[in-house]
Coordinates of C-alpha atoms in Angstrom, one line a residue:
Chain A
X19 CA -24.8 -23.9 8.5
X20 CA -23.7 -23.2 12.0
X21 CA -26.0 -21.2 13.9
X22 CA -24.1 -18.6 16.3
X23 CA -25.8 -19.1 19.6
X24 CA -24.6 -23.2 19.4
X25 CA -21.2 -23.1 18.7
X26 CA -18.6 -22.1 21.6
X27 CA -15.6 -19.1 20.7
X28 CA -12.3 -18.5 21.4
X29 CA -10.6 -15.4 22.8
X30 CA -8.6 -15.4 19.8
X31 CA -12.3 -15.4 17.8
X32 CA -12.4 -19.1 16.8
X33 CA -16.0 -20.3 16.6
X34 CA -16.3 -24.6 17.3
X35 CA -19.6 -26.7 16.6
X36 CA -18.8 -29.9 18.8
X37 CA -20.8 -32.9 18.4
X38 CA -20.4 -36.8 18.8
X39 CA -16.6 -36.3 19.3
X40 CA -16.0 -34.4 16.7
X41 CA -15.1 -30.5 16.6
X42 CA -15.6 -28.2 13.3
X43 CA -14.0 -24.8 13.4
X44 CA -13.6 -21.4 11.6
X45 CA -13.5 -17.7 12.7
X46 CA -15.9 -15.1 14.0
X47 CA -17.5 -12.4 12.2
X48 CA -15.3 -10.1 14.5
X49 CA -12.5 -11.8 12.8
X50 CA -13.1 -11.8 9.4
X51 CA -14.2 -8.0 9.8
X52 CA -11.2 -6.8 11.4
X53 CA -9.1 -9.0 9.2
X54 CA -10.4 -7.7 5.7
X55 CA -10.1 -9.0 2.3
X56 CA -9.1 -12.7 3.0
X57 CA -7.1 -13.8 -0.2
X58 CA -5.7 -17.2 1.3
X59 CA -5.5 -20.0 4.0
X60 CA -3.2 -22.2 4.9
X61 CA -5.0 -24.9 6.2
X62 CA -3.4 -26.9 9.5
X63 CA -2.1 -30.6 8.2
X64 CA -4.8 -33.2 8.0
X65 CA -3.5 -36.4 10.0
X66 CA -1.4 -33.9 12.6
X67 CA -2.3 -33.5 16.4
X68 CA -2.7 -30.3 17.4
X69 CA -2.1 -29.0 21.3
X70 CA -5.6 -26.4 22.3
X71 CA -4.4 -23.0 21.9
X72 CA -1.6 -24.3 19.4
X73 CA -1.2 -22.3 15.9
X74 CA -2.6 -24.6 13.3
X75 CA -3.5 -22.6 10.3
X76 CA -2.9 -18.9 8.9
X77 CA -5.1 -16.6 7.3
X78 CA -3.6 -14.2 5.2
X79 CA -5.9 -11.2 4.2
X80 CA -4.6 -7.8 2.2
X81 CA -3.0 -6.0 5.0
X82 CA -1.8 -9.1 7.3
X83 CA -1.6 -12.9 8.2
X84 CA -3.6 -14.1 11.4
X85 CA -2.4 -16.7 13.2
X86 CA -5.4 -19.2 13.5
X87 CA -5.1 -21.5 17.0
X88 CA -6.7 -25.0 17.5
X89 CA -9.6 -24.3 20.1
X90 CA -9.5 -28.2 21.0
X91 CA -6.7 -30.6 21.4
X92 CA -7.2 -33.4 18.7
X93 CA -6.2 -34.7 15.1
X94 CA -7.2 -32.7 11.9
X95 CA -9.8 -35.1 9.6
X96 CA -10.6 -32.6 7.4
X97 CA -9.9 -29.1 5.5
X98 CA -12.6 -26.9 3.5
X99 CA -11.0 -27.3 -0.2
X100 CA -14.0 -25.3 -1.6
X101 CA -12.0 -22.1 0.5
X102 CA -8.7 -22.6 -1.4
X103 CA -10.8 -21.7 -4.3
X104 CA -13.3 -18.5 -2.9
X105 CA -11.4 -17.6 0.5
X106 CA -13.1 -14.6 0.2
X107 CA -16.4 -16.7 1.7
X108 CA -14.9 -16.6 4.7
X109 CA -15.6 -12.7 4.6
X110 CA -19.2 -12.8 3.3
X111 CA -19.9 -15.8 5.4
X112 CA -18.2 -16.6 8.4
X113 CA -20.9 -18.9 9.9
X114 CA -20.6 -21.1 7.0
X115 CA -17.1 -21.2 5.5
X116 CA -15.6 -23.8 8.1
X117 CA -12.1 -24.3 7.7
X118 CA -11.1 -27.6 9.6
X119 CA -12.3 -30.2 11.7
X120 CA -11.3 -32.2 14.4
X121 CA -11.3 -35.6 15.9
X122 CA -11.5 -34.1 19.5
X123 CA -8.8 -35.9 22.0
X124 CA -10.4 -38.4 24.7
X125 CA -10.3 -35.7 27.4
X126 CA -10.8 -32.6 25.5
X127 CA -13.8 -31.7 28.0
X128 CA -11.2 -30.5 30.1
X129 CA -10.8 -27.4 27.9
X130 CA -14.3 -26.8 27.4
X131 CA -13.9 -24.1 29.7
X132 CA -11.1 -22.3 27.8
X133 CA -14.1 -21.6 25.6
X134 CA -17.0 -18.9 25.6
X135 CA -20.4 -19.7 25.1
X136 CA -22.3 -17.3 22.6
X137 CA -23.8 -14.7 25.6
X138 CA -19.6 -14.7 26.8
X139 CA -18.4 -14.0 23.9
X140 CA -21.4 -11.6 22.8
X141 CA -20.0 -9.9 26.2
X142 CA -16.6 -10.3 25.6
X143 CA -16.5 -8.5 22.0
X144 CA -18.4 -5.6 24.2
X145 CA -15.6 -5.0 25.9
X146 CA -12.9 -5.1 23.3
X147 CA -14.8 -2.4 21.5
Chain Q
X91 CA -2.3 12.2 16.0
X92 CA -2.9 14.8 13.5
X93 CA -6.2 14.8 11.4
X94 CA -6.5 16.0 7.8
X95 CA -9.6 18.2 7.3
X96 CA -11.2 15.7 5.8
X97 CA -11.3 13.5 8.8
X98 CA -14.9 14.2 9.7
X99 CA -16.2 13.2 5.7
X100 CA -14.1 9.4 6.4
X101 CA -15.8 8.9 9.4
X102 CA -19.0 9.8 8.7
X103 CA -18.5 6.8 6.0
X104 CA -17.3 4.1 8.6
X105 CA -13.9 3.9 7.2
X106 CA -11.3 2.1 9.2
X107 CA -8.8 4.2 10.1
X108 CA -5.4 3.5 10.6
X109 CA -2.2 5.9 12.0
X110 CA 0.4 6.7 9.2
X111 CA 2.6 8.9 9.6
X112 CA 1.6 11.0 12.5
X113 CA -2.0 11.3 10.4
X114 CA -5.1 9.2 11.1
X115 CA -6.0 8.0 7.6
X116 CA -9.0 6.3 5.8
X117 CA -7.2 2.7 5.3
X118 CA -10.9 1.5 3.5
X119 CA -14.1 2.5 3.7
X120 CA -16.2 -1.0 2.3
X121 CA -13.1 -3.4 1.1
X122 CA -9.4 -3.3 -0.4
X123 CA -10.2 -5.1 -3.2
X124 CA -13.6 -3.2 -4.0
X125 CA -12.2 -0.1 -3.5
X126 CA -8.7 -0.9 -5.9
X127 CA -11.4 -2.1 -8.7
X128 CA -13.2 0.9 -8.8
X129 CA -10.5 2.5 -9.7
X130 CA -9.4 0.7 -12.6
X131 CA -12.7 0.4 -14.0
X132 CA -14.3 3.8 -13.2
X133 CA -12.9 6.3 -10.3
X134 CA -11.7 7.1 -7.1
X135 CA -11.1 9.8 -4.6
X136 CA -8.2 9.8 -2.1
X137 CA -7.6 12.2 0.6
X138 CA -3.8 12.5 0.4
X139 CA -3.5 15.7 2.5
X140 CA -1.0 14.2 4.4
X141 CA 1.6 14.5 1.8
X142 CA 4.1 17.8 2.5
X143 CA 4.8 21.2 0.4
X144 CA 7.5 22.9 0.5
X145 CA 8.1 26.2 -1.3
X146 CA 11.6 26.7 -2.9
X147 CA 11.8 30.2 -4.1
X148 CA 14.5 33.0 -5.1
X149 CA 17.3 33.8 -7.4
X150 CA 18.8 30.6 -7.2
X151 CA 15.9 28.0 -6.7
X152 CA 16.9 26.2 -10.0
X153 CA 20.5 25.8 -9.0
X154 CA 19.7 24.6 -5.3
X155 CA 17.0 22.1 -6.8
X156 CA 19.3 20.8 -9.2
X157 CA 21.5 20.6 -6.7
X158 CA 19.8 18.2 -4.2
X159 CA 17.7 16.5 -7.6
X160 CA 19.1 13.9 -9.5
X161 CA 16.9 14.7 -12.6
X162 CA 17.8 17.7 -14.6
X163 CA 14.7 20.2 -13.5
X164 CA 16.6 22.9 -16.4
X165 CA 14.7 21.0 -19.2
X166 CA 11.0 22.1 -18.0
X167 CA 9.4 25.4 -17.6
X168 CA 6.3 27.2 -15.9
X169 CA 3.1 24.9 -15.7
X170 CA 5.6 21.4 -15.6
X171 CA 6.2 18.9 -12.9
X172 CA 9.1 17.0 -12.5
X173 CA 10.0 13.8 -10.6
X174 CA 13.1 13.0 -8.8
X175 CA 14.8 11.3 -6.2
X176 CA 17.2 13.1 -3.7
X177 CA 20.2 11.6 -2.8
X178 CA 22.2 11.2 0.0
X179 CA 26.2 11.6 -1.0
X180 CA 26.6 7.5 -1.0
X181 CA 23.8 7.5 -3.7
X182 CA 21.0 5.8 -1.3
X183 CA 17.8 8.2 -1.5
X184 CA 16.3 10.6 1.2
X185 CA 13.2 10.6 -0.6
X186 CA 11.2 11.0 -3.8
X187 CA 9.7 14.3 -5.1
X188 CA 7.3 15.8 -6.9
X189 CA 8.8 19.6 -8.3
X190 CA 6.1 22.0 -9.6
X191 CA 7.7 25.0 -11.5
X192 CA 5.1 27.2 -10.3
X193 CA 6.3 30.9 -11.5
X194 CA 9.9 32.0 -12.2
X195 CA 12.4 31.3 -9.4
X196 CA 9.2 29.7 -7.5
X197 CA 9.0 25.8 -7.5
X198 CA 6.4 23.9 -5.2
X199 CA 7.9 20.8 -3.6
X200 CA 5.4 18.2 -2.9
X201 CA 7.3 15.1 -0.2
X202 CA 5.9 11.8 1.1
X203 CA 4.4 12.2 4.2
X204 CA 6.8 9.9 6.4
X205 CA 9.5 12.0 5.3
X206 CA 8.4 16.2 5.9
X207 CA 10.9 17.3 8.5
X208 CA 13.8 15.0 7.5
X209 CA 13.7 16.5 3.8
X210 CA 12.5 20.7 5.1
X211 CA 15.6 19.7 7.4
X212 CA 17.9 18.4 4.5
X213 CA 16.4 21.4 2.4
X214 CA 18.1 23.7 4.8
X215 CA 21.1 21.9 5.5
X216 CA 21.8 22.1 1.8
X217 CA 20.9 25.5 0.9
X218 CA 23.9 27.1 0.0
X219 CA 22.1 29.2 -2.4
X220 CA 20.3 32.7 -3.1
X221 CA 17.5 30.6 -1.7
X222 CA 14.5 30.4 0.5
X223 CA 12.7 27.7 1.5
X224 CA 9.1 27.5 3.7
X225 CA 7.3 24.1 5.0
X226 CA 3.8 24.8 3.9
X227 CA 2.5 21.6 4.4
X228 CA -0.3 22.9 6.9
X229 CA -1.6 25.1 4.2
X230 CA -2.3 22.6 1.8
X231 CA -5.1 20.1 1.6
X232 CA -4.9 17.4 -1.4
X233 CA -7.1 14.6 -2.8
X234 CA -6.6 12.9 -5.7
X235 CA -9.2 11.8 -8.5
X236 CA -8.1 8.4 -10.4
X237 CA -9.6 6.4 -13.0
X238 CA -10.6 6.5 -16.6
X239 CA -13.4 8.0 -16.0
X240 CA -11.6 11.0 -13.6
X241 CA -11.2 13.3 -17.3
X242 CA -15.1 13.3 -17.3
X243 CA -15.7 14.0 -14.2
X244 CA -13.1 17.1 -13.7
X245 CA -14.7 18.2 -16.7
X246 CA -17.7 18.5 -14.6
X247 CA -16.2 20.1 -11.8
X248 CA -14.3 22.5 -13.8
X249 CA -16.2 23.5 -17.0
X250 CA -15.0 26.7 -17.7
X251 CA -11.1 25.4 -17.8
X252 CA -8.8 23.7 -19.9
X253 CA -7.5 20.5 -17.9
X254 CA -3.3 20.5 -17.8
X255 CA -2.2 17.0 -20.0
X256 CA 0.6 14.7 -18.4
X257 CA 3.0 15.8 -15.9
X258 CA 1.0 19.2 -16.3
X259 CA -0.4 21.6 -14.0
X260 CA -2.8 24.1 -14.2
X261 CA -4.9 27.2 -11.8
X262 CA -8.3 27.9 -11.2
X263 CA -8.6 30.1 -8.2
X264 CA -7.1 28.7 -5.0
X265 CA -6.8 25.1 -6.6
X266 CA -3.8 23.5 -8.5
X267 CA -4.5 20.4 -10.5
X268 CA -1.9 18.3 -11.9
X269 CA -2.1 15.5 -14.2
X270 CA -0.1 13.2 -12.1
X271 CA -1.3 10.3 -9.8
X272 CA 0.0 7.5 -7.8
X273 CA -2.1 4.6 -9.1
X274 CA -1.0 3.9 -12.9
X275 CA -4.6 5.4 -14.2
X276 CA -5.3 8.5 -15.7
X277 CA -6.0 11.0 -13.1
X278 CA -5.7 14.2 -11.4
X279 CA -4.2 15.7 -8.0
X280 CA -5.7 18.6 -6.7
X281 CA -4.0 21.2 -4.1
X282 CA -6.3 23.1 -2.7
X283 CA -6.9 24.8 0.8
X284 CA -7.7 23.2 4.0
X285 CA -11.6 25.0 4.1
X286 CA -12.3 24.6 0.5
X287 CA -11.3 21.2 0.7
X288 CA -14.5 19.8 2.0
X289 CA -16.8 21.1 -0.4
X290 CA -14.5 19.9 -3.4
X291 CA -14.3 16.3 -1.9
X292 CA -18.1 15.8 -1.5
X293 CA -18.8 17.9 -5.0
X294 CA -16.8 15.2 -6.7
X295 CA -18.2 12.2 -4.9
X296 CA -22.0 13.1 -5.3
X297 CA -21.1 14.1 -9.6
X298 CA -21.6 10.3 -10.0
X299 CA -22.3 7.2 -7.7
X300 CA -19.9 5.3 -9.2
X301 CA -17.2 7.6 -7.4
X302 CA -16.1 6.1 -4.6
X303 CA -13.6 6.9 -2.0
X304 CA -10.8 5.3 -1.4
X305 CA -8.4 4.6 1.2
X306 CA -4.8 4.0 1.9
X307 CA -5.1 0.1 1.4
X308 CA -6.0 0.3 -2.1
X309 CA -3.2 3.3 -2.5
X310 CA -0.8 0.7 -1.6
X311 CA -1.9 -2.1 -3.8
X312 CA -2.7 0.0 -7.1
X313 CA 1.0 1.5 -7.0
X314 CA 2.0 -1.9 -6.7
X315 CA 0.6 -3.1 -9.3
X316 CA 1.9 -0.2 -11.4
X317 CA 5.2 -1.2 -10.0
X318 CA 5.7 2.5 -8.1
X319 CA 8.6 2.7 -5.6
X320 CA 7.3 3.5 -2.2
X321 CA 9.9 5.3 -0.4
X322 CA 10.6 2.9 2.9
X323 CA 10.3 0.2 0.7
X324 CA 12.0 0.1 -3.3
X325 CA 13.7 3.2 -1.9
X326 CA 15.0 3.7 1.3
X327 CA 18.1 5.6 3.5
X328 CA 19.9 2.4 1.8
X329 CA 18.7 1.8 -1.6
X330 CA 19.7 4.3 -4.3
X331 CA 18.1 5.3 -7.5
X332 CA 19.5 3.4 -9.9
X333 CA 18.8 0.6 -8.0
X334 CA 15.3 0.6 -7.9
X335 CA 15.0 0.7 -11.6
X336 CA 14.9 4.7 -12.0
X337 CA 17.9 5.5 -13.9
X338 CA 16.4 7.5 -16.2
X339 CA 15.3 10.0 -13.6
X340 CA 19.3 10.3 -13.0
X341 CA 20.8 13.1 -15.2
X342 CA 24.8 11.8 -14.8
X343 CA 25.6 14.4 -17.6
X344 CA 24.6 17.2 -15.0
X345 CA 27.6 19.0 -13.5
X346 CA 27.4 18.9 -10.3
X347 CA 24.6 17.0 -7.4
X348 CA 24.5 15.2 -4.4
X349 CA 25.0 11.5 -4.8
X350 CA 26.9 11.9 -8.7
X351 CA 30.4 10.7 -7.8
X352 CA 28.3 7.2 -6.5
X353 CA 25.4 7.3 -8.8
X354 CA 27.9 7.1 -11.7
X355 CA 30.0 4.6 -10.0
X356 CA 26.7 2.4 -10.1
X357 CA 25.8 3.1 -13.5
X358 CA 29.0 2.5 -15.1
X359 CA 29.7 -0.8 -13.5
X360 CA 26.7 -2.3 -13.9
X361 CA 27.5 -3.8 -10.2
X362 CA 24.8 -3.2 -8.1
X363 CA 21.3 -4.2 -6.6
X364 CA 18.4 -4.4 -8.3
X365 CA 14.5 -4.5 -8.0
X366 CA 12.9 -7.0 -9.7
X367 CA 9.0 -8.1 -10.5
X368 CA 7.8 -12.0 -9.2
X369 CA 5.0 -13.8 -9.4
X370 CA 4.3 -16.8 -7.1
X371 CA 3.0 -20.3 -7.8
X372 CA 0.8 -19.7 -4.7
X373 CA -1.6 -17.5 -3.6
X374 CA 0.1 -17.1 -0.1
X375 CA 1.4 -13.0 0.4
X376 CA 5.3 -12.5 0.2
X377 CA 5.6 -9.9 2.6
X378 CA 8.0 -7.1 3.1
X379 CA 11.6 -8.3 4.1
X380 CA 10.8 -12.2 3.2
X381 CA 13.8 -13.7 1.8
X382 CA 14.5 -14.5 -1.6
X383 CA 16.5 -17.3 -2.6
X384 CA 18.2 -18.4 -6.1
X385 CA 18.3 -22.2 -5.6
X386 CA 20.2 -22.5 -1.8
X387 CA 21.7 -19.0 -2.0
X388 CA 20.0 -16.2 -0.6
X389 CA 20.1 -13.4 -3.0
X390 CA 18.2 -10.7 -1.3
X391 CA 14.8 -9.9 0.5
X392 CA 11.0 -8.8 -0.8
X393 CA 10.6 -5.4 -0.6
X394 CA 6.8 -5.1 -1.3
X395 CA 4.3 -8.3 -1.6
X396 CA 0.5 -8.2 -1.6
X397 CA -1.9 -9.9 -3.4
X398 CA -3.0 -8.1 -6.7
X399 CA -6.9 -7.4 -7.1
X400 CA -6.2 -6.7 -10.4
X401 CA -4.5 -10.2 -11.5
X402 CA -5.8 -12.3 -8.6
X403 CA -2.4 -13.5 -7.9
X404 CA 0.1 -13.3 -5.5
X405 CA 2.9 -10.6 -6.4
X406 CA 6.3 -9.8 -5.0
X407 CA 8.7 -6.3 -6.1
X408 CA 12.4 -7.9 -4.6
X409 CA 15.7 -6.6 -4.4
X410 CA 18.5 -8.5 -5.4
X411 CA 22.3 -8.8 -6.3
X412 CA 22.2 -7.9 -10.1
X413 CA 24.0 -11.1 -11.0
X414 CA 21.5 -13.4 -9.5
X415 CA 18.4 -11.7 -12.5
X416 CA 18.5 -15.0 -14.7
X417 CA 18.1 -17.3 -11.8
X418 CA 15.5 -20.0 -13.2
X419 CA 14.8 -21.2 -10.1
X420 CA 14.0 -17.9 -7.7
X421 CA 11.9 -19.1 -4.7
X422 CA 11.0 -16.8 -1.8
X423 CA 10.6 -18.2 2.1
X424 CA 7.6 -17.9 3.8
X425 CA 7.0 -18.8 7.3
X426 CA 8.1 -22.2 6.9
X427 CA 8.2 -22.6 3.7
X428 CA 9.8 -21.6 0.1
X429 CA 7.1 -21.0 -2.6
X430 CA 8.3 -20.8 -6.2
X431 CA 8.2 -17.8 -8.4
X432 CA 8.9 -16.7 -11.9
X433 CA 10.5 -13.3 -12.9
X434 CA 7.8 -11.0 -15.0
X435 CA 8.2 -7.8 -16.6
X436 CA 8.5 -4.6 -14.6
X437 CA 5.4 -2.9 -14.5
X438 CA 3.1 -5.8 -13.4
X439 CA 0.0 -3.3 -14.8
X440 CA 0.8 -1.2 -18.0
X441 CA -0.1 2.6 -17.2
X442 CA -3.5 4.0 -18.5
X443 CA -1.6 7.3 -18.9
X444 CA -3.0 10.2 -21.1
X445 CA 0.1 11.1 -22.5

């Protein structure tokens, strides 16, 4: 369980826990909200390097597919399985239904500050309402 | 943006609302999926007031509708609907209609909202008759009740009247209810007045709690399911009739309509498109215009895809060359890559009708 003041968020409502190297990642309650009924992932290839801010994954819900873009340059280690299963989690819980993680790139610091910490992005969904 | 009179009662509920042809509708009020579930298992309301009526009336309102109909409208009388496509001359469809035979020489034409002014406009354009014909879509409000528990509820609301059976209509003061729906349940569609409206909405939600409204999202998906054409999609300004799998709403034998010279050509070579029902070995969505390939060839494009509720699959409605139907090996591209399907029967959900 990832609690929301922790993690750090993208502008394209990503949430990351990072810790000892390592990134996990999913999407924000904003996200899952506005997408709907999610119905399936496709999850980013385990083994690939992804770019930050590249498309990695897709999340198709009823009405639409999101793209879903790597917050933090590095190699994918891991995909939630349990989701291909009971996608709908991600709906009913957002915080807890991660859906990758990441062996974070020697100098992914550098990006830290394309991310939001939890009062940003607090203030940054303000404004998109 | 125009606003049904009902606008108030969706957002008062939190529903998302999304623009659809010129209207700002109720797209869901909780979820898609809830909202599709409730009604095949119990009942729904829709507010479908976006929908046009046009009045076709005079000496010759039969001949003009039969006219610009394919169907033959001769074979029903007063208190029948009919459905039917109107053609262009080349066969592909302007839209599809609902035709209410309301009195003598007076017929109530109910259009898909997308389409009003291009069909009052092709109404006019065609009216070589002792005709007249009035856009009374402002007039109108409509919702529709679908489910099968709608029968006990419109007993409810209307005690003290007989309800219409199939393809029937039938008065009770300002309202018209027909037995006619859009999601492949038993159910009822009520015309009513734009002041009216509002109490009749919120009467037949608070009957039962297990009513719940529902939006244009779970429209969508439930007439999918059913396998309904929705014009823009299985029918379109290129697609004709016969083509998407409604040939037996084409009278050829009738002697004279717009579209017959084509519409026969069609049917009597066999040589034409056709719409066909997949369902994919993944649960990833085949969405509108994805193509559709038999082996390496590409044999035509996805004309509907969403994921059904009801199955908990991923479903596609396709059009494709005729020849190609047998294909064993039918795959459809998406994004990057070509997920397998297998041809089913055409309607994915057998109809719940009352018949």
């Amino acid at each position: 369980m990832y609690s929301k003041k922790d993690l750090y968020y993208t502008k394209s409502h990503e949430w990351v826990s990072i810790k000892d190297g390592y990134a996990v990642c999913g999407i924000t309650d904003y996200a899952q909200n506005s997408m709907g009924d999610i119905v399936y992932i496709e999850f980013p290839e385990v083994d690939e390097f992804y770019e930050t801010g590249e498309e990695c994954a897709v999340v198709e819900s009823v009405k639409a597919a999101s793209d879903i873009y790597c917050p933090l340059s590095g190699v994918v280690t891991e995909v939630n399985e349990l989701l291909e299963d009971s996608p709908e989690d991600v709906n009913s819980a957002p915080y807890e239904s991660w859906l990758f993680k990441i062996e974070l790139d020697d100098n992914y610091e550098k990006d830290l500050d394309k991310l939001m910490d939890y009062v940003d992005y607090e203030d940054f969904l303000a404004e998109e309402e | 943006m125009k606003k049904t009179a009902l606008y108030e009662e969706h957002i008062s509920k939190n529903a998302k609302m999304v623009e659809f042809s010129g209207f700002l509708m109720p797209l869901s009020y909780s979820s898609i999926i809830t909202e599709h579930m409730t009604v095949r298992n119990y009942a729904g309301l829709f507010d479908v007031s976006h929908m046009g009526e046009i009045l076709v009336y005079g000496n010759q309102a039969l001949d003009f509708l039969n006219y610009i109909c394919t169907n033959n409208l001769s074979k029903k009388g007063i208190g029948d609907i009919s459905y039917s496509p109107i053609c262009y001359k080349n066969a592909t469809t302007v839209d599809d209609l609902l035709i209410y035979f309301l009195e003598e020489n007076v017929y109530l034409v109910v259009v898909n909202a997308s389409n009003i002014q291009k069909d009052y406009d092709w109404f006019i354009k065609n009216n070589k008759f002792d005709c007249n014909i009035s856009n009374l879509s402002n007039k109108y409000s409509q919702i529709a009740l679908q489910g099968p528990k709608s029968e006990e509820i419109m007993h409810k609301i209307y005690p003290d009247i007989k309800l219409p059976t199939f393809y029937k209509f039938t008065k009770c003061n300002d309202d018209i209810i027909s037995r006619t729906g859009y999601t492949g349940e038993d159910g009822f569609e009520i015309y009513t007045n734009n002041e009216r409206v509002i109490n009749l909405w919120n009467d037949i939600l608070s009957e039962n709690d297990n009513v719940k409204p529902i939006g244009l999202g779970a429209r969508d998906t439930l007439r999918f399911e059913a396998s309904l054409p929705l014009y823009g999609h299985e029918l379109s300004d290129k697609i004709s009739p016969i083509e998407a799998g409604l040939k037996r709403f084409v009278d050829i034998s009738k002697e004279n309509f717009i579209g017959k010279e084509v519409l026969k050509k069609q049917l009597d070579s066999g040589k034409h498109r056709t719409i066909v029902a997949l369902e994919l070995t993944k649960k990833s969505i085949a969405r509108e215009k994805s193509p559709i390939f038999c082996n390496e060839l590409e044999i035509g494009y996805v004309t509907s895809g969403m994921y059904s509720p009801y199955f908990k699959k991923s479903l596609a409605l396709g059009l494709i060359d005729s020849k190609h139907t047998d294909c064993k090996n039918i795959t459809i591209k998406i994004r990057k890559n070509n997920v397998s399907c297998k041809k089913v029967g055409k309607p994915f959900y057998k109809p719940k009708y009352k018949k």
